[in-house]
Coordinates of N, CA, C and O in Angstrom, one line a residue:
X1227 N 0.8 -1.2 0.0 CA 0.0 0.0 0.0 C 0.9 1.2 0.0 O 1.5 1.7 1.0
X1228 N 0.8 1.8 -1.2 CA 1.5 3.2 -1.2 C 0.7 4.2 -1.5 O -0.3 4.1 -2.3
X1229 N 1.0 5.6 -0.6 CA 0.4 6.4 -0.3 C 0.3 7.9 -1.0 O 0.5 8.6 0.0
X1230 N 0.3 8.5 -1.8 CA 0.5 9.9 -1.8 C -0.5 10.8 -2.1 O -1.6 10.5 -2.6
X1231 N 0.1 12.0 -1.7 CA -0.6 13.2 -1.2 C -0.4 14.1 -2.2 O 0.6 14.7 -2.4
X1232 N -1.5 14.4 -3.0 CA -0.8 15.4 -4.3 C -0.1 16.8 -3.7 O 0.7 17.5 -4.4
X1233 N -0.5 17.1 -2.0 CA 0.9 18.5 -1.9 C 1.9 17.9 -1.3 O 2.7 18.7 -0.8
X1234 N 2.1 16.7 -1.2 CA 3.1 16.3 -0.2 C 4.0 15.7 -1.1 O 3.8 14.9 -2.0
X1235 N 5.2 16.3 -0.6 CA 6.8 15.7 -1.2 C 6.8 14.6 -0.6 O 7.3 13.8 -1.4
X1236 N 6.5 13.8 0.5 CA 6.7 12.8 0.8 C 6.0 11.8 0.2 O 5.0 12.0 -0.5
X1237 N 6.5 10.5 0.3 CA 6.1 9.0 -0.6 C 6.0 8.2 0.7 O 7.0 8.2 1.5
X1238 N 4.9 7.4 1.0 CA 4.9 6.9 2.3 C 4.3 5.3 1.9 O 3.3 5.2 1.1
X1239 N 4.9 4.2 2.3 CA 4.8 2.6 2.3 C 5.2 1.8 3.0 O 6.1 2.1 3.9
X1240 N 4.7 0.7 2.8 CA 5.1 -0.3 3.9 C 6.5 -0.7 3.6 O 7.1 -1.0 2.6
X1241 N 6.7 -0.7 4.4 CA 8.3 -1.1 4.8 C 8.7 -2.6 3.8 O 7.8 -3.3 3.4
X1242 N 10.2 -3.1 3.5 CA 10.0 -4.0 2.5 C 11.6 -4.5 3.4 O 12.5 -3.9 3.8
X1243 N 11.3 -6.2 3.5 CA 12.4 -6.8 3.9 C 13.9 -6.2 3.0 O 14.9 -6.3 3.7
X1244 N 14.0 -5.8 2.0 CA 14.8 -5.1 1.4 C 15.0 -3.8 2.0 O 16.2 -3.5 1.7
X1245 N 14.7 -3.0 2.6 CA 14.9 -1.8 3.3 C 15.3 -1.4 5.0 O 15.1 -0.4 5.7
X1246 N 15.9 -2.7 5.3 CA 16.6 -3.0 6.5 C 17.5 -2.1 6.5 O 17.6 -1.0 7.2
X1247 N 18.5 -2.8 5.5 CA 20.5 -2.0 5.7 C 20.0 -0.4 5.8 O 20.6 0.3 6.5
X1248 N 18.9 0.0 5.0 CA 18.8 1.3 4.9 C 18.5 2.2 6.1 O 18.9 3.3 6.4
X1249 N 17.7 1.4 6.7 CA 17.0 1.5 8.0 C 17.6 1.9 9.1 O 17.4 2.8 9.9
X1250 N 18.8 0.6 9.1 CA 19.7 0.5 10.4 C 20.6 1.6 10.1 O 21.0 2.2 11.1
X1251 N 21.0 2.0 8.6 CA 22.0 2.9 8.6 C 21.3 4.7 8.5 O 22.1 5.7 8.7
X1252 N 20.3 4.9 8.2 CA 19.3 5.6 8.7 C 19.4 6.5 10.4 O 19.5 7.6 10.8
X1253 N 19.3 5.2 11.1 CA 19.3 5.0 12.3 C 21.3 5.4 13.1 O 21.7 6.3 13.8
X1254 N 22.0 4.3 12.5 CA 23.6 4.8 12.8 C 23.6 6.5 12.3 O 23.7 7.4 13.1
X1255 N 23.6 6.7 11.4 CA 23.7 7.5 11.1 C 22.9 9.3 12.1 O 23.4 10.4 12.4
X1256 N 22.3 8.9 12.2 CA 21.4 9.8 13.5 C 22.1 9.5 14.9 O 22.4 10.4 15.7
X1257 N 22.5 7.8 15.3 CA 23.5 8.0 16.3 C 24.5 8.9 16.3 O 24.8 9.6 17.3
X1258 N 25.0 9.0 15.2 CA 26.6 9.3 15.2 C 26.6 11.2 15.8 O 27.4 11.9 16.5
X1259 N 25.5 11.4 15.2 CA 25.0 12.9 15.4 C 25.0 13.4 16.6 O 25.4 14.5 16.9
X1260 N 24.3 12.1 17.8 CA 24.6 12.4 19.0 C 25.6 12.3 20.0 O 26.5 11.6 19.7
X1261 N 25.6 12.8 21.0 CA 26.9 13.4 21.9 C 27.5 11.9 22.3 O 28.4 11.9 23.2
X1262 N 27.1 10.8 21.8 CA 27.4 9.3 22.6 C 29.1 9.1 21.8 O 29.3 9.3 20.6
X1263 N 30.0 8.6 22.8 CA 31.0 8.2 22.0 C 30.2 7.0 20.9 O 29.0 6.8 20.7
X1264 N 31.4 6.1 20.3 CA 31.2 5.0 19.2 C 31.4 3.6 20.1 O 31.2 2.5 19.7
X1265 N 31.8 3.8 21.1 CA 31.3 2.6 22.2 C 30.1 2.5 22.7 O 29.6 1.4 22.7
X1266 N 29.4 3.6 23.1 CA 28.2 3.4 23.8 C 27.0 3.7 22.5 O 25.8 3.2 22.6
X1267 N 27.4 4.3 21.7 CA 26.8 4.0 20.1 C 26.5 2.4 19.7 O 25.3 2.1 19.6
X1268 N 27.5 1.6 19.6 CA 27.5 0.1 19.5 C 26.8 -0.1 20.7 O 26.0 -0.9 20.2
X1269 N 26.5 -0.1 21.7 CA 26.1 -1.0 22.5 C 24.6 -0.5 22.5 O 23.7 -1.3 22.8
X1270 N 24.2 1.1 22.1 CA 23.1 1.3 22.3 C 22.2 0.7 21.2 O 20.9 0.6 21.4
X1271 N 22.8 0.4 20.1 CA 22.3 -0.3 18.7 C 21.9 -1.5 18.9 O 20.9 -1.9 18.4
X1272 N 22.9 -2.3 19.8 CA 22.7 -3.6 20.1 C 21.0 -3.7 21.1 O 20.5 -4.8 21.1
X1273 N 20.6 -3.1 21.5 CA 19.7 -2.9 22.2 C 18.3 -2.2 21.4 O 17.2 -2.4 21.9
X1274 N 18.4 -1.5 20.4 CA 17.3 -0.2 19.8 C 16.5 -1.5 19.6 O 16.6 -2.7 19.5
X1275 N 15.5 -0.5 19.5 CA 14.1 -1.1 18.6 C 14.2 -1.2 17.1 O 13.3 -1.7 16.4
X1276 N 15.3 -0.7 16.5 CA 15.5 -0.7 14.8 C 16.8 -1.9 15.0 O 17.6 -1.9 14.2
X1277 N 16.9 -2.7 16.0 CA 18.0 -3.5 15.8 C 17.3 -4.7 14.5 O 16.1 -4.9 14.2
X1278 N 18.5 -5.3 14.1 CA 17.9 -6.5 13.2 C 16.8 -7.4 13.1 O 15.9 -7.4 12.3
X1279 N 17.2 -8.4 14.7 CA 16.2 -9.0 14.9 C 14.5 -8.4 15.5 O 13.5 -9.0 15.7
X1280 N 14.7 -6.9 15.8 CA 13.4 -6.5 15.9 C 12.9 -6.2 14.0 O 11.7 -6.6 13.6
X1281 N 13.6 -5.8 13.4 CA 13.0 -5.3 12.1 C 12.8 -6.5 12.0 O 11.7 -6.7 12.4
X1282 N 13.3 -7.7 11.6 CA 12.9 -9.3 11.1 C 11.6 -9.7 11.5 O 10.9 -10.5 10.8
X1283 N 11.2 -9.2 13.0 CA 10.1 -9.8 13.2 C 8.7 -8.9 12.7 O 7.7 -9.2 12.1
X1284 N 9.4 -7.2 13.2 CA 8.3 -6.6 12.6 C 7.7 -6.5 10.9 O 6.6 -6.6 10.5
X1285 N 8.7 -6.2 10.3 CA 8.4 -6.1 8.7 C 7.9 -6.9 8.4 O 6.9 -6.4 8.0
X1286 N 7.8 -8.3 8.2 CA 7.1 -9.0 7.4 C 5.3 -8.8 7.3 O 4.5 -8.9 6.4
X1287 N 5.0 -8.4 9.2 CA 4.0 -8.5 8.9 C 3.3 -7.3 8.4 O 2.1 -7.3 8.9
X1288 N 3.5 -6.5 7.8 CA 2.7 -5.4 6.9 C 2.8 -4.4 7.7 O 3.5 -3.7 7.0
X1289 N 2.6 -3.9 8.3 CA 2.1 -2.9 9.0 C 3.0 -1.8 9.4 O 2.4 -0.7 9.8
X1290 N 4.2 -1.8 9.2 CA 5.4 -0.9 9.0 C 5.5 -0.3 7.7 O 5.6 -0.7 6.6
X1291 N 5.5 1.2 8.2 CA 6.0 2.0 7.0 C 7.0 2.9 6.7 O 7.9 3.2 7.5
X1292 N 7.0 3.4 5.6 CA 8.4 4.3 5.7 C 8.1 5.9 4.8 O 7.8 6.1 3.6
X1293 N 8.4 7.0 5.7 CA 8.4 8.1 4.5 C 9.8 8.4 3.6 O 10.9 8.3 4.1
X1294 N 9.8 8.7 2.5 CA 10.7 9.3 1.4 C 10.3 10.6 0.9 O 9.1 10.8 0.4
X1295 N 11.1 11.5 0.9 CA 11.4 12.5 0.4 C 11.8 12.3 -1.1 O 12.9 12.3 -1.5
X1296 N 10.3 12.3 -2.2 CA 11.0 12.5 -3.5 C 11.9 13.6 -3.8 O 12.9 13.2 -4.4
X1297 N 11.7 14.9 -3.6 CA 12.5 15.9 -3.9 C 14.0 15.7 -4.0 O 14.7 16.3 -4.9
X1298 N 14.7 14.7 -2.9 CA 15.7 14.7 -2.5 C 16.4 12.7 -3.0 O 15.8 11.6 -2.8
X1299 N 17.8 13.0 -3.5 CA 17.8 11.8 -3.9 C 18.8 10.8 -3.1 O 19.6 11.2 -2.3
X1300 N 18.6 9.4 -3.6 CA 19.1 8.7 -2.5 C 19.6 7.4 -3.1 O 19.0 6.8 -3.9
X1301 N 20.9 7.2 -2.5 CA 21.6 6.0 -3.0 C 21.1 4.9 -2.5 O 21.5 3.9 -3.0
X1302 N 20.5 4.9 -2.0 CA 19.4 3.7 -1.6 C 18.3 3.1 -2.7 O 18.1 2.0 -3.1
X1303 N 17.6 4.6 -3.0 CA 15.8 4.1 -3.6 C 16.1 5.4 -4.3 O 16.5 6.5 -4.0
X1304 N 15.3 4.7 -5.8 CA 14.6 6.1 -6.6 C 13.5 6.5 -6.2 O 12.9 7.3 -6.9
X1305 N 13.0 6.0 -5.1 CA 11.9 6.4 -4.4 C 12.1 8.0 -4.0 O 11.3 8.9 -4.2
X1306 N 13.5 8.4 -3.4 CA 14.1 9.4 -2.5 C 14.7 9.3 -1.4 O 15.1 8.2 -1.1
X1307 N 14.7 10.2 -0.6 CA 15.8 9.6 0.5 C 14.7 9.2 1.6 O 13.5 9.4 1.7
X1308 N 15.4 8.7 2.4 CA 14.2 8.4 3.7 C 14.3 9.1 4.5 O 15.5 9.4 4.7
X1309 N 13.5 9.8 5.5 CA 13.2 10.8 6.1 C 12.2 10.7 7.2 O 11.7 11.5 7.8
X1310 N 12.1 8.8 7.2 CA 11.1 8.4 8.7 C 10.7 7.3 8.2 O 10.9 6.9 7.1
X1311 N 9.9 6.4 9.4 CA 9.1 5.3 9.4 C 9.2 5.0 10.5 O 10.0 5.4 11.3
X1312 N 8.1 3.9 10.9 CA 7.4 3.8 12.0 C 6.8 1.8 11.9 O 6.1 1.3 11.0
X1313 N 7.6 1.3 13.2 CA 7.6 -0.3 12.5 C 6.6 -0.7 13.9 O 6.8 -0.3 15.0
X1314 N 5.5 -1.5 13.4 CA 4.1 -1.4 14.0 C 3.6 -3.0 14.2 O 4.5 -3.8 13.8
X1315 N 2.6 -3.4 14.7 CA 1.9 -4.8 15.1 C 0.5 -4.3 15.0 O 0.2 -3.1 15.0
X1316 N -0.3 -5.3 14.9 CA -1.4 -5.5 15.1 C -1.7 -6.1 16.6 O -1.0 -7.1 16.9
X1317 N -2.4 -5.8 17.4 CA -2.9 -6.5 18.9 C -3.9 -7.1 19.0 O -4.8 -6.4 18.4
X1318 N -4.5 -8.1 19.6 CA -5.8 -8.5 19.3 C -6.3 -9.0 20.9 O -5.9 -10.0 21.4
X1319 N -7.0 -8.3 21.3 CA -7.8 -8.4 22.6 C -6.5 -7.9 23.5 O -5.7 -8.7 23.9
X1320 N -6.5 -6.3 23.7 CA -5.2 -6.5 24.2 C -6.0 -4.9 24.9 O -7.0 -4.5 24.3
X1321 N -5.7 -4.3 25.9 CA -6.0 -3.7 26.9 C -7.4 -3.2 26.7 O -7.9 -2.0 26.6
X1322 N -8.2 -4.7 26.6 CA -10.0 -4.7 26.5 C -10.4 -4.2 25.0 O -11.5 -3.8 24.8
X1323 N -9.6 -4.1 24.1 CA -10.1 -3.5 22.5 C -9.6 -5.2 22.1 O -8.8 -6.0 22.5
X1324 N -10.7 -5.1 21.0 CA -10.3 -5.9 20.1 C -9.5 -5.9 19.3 O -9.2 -7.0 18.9
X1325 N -8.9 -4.8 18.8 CA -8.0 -4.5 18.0 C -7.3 -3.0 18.0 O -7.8 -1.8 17.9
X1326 N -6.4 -3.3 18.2 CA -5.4 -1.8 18.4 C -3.9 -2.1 17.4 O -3.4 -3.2 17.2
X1327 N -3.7 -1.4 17.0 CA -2.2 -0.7 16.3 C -1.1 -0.3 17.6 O -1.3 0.6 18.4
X1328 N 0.0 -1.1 17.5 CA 1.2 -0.9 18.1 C 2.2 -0.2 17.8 O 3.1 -1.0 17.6
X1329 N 2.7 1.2 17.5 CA 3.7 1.4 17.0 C 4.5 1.3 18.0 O 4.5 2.1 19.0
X1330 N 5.2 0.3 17.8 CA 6.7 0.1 18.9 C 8.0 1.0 18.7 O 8.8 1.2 19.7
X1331 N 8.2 1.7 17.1 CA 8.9 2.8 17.0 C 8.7 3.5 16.0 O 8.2 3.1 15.0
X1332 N 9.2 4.9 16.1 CA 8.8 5.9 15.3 C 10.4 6.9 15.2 O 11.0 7.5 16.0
X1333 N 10.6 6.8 13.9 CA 11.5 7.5 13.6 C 11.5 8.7 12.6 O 10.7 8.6 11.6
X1334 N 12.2 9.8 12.7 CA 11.9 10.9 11.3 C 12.9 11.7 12.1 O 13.4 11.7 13.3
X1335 N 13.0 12.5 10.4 CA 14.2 13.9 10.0 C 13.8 14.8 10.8 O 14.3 15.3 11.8
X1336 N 12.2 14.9 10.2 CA 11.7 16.2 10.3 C 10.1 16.5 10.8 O 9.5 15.8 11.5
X1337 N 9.9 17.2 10.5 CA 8.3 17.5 11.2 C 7.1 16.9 10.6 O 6.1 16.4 11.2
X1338 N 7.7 17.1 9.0 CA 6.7 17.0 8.5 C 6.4 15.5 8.0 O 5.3 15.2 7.6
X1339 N 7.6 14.5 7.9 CA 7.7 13.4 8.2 C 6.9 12.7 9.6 O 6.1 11.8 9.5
X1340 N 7.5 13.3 10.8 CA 6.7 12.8 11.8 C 5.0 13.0 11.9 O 4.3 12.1 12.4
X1341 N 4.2 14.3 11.4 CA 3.0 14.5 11.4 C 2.4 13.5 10.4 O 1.5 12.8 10.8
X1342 N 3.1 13.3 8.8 CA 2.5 12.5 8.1 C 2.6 11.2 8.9 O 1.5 10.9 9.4
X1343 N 3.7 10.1 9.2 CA 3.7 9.4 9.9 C 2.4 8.9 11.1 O 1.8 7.8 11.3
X1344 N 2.4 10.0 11.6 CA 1.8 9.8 12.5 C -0.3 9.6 12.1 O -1.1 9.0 12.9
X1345 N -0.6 10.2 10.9 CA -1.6 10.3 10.4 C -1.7 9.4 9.7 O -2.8 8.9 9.5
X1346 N -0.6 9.0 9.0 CA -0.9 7.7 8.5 C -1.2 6.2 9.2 O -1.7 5.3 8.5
X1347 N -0.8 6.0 10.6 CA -0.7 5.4 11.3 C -2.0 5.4 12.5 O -2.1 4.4 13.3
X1348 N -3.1 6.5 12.4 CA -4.4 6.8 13.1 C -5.2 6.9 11.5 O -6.3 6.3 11.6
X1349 N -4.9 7.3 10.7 CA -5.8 6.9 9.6 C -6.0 5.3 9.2 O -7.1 4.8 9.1
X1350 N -5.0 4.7 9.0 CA -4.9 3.3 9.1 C -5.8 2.2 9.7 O -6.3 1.2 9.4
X1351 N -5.6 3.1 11.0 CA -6.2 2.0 12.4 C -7.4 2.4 12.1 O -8.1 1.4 11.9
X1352 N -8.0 3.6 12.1 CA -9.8 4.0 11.5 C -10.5 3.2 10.5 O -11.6 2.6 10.6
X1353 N -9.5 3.4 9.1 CA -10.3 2.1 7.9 C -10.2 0.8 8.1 O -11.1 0.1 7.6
X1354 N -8.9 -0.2 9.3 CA -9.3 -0.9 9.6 C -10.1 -1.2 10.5 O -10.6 -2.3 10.8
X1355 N -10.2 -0.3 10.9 CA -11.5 -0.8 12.2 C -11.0 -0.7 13.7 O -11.7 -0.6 14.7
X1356 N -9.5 -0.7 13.6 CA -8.9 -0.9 15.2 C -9.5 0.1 15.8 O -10.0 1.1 15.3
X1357 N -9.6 -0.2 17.4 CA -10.0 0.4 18.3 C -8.9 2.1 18.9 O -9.4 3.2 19.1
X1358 N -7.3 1.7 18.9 CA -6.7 2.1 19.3 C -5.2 2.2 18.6 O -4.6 1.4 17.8
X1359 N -4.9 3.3 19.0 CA -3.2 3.1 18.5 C -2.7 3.6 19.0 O -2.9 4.7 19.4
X1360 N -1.5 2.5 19.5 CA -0.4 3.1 20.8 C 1.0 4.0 20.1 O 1.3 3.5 19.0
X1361 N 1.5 4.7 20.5 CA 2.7 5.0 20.0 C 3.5 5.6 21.3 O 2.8 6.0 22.3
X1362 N 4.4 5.8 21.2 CA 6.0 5.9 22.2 C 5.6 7.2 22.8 O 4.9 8.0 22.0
X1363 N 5.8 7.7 24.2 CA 5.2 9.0 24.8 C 6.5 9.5 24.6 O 7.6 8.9 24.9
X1364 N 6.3 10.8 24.1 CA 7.3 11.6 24.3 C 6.8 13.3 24.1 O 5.6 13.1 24.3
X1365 N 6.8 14.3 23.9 CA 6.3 15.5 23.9 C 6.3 16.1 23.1 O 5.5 17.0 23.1
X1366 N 7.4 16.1 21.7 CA 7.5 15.8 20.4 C 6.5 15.5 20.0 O 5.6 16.2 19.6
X1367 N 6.4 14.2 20.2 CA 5.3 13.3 19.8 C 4.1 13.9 19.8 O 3.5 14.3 18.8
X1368 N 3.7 13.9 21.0 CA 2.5 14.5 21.5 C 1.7 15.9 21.1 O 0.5 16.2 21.2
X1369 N 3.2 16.6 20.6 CA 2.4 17.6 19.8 C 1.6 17.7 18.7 O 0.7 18.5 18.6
X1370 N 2.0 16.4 17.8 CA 1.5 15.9 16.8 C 0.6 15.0 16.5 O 0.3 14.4 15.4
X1371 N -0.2 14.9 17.8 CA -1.2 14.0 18.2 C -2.4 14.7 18.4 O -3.5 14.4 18.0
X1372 N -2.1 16.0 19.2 CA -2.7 16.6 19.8 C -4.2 16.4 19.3 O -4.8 15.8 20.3
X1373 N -4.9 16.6 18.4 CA -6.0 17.1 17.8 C -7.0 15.3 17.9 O -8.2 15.2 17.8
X1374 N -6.2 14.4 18.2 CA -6.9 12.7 18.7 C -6.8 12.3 20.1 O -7.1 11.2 20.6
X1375 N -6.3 13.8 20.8 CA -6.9 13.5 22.4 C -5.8 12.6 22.9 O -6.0 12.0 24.0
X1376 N -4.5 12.4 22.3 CA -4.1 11.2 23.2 C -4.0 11.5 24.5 O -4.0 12.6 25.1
X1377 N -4.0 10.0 25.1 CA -4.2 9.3 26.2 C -3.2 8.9 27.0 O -2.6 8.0 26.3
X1378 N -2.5 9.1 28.0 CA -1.3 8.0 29.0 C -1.7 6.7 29.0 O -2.7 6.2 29.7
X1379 N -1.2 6.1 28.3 CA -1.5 4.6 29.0 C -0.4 3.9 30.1 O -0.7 3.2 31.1
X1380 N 1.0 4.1 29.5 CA 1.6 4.0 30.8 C 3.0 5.0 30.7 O 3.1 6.2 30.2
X1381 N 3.8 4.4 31.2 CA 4.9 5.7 31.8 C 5.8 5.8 30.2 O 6.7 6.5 30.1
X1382 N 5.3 4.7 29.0 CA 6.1 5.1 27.8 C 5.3 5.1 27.1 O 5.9 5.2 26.0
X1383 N 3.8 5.1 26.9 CA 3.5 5.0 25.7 C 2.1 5.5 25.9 O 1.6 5.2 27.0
X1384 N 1.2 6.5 24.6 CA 0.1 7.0 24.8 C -0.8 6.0 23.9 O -0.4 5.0 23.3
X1385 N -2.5 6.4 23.8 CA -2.9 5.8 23.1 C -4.0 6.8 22.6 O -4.6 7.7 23.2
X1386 N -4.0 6.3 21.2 CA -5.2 7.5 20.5 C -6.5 6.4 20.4 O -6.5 5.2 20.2
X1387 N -7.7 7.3 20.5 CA -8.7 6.1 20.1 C -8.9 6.3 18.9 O -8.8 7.4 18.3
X1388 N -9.3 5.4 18.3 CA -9.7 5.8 16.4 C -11.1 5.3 16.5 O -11.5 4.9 15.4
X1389 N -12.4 5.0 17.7 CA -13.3 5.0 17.0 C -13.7 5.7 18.2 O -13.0 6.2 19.0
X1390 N -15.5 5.6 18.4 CA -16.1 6.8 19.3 C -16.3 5.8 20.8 O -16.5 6.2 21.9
X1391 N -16.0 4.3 20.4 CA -16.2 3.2 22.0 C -15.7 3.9 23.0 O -14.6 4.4 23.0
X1392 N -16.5 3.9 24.0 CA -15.9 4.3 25.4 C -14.6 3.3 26.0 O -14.1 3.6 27.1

């Protein structure tokens, strides 16, 4: 399922077992940026939610996606460069909903990456039907939620409702 937006530079799809190396290096690459030496860099990779065996388990099952920046080009994809994605589950009878959307991680450049991201990921859960979608608490985040009421659910992660059930 690919998505676009006739004003939006961005190209947004599900994630494809082929777009791992890009992923992780996506990811290194934004480490490197931070104040962490390249020891605690390595060790913190070994641990991330974008590590290998998390992408192996998430990607296959559909529900991960990725934004690209056509404007901008990329040795990766003639898609454009990547500039976010968000690697997700399905939940099934899971805090009293029948169905909720997990995003377990969410990544992006920029703003406008994270807002699309984020909209594509509560629009999603609405045509499917899900009850709920969790995503990672942070205040960033939360700005970009704002207007679906998110919710605390616990000390990491909020939840939006996507239908009107109490």
């Amino acid at each position: 399922m690919a998505t676009e937006n006739q004003l939006s530079d961005l190209y947004l799809r599900i994630i494809q077992a082929s777009d791992l190396d890009e992923i992780q290096a996506f990811e290194k690459s934004q480490l490197a940026q931070s104040s962490m030496d390249p020891m605690e860099q390595e060790l913190f990779a070994w641990t991330s939610r974008w590590r290998a065996e998390s992408l192996n388990h998430y990607l296959p099952m559909g529900w991960s996606f990725l934004a690209r920046d056509r404007q901008k080009k990329s040795q990766w994809s003639d898609e454009g460069e990547l500039v976010g994605y968000f690697i997700a589950q399905p939940l099934l009878f899971f805090d009293g909903q029948t169905q909720s959307l997990w995003v377990e991680h969410l990544s992006y450049l920029n703003q406008k990456a994270k807002s699309e991201l984020c909209e594509l990921a509560y629009r999603l859960s609405r045509e499917k039907h899900f009850q709920r979608v969790y995503l990672p608490d942070h205040q960033d985040l939360r700005d970009s939620v704002q207007a679906w009421k998110p919710e605390p659910w616990d000390p990491t992660a909020i939840f939006l409702k996507t239908t009107k059930a109490k």
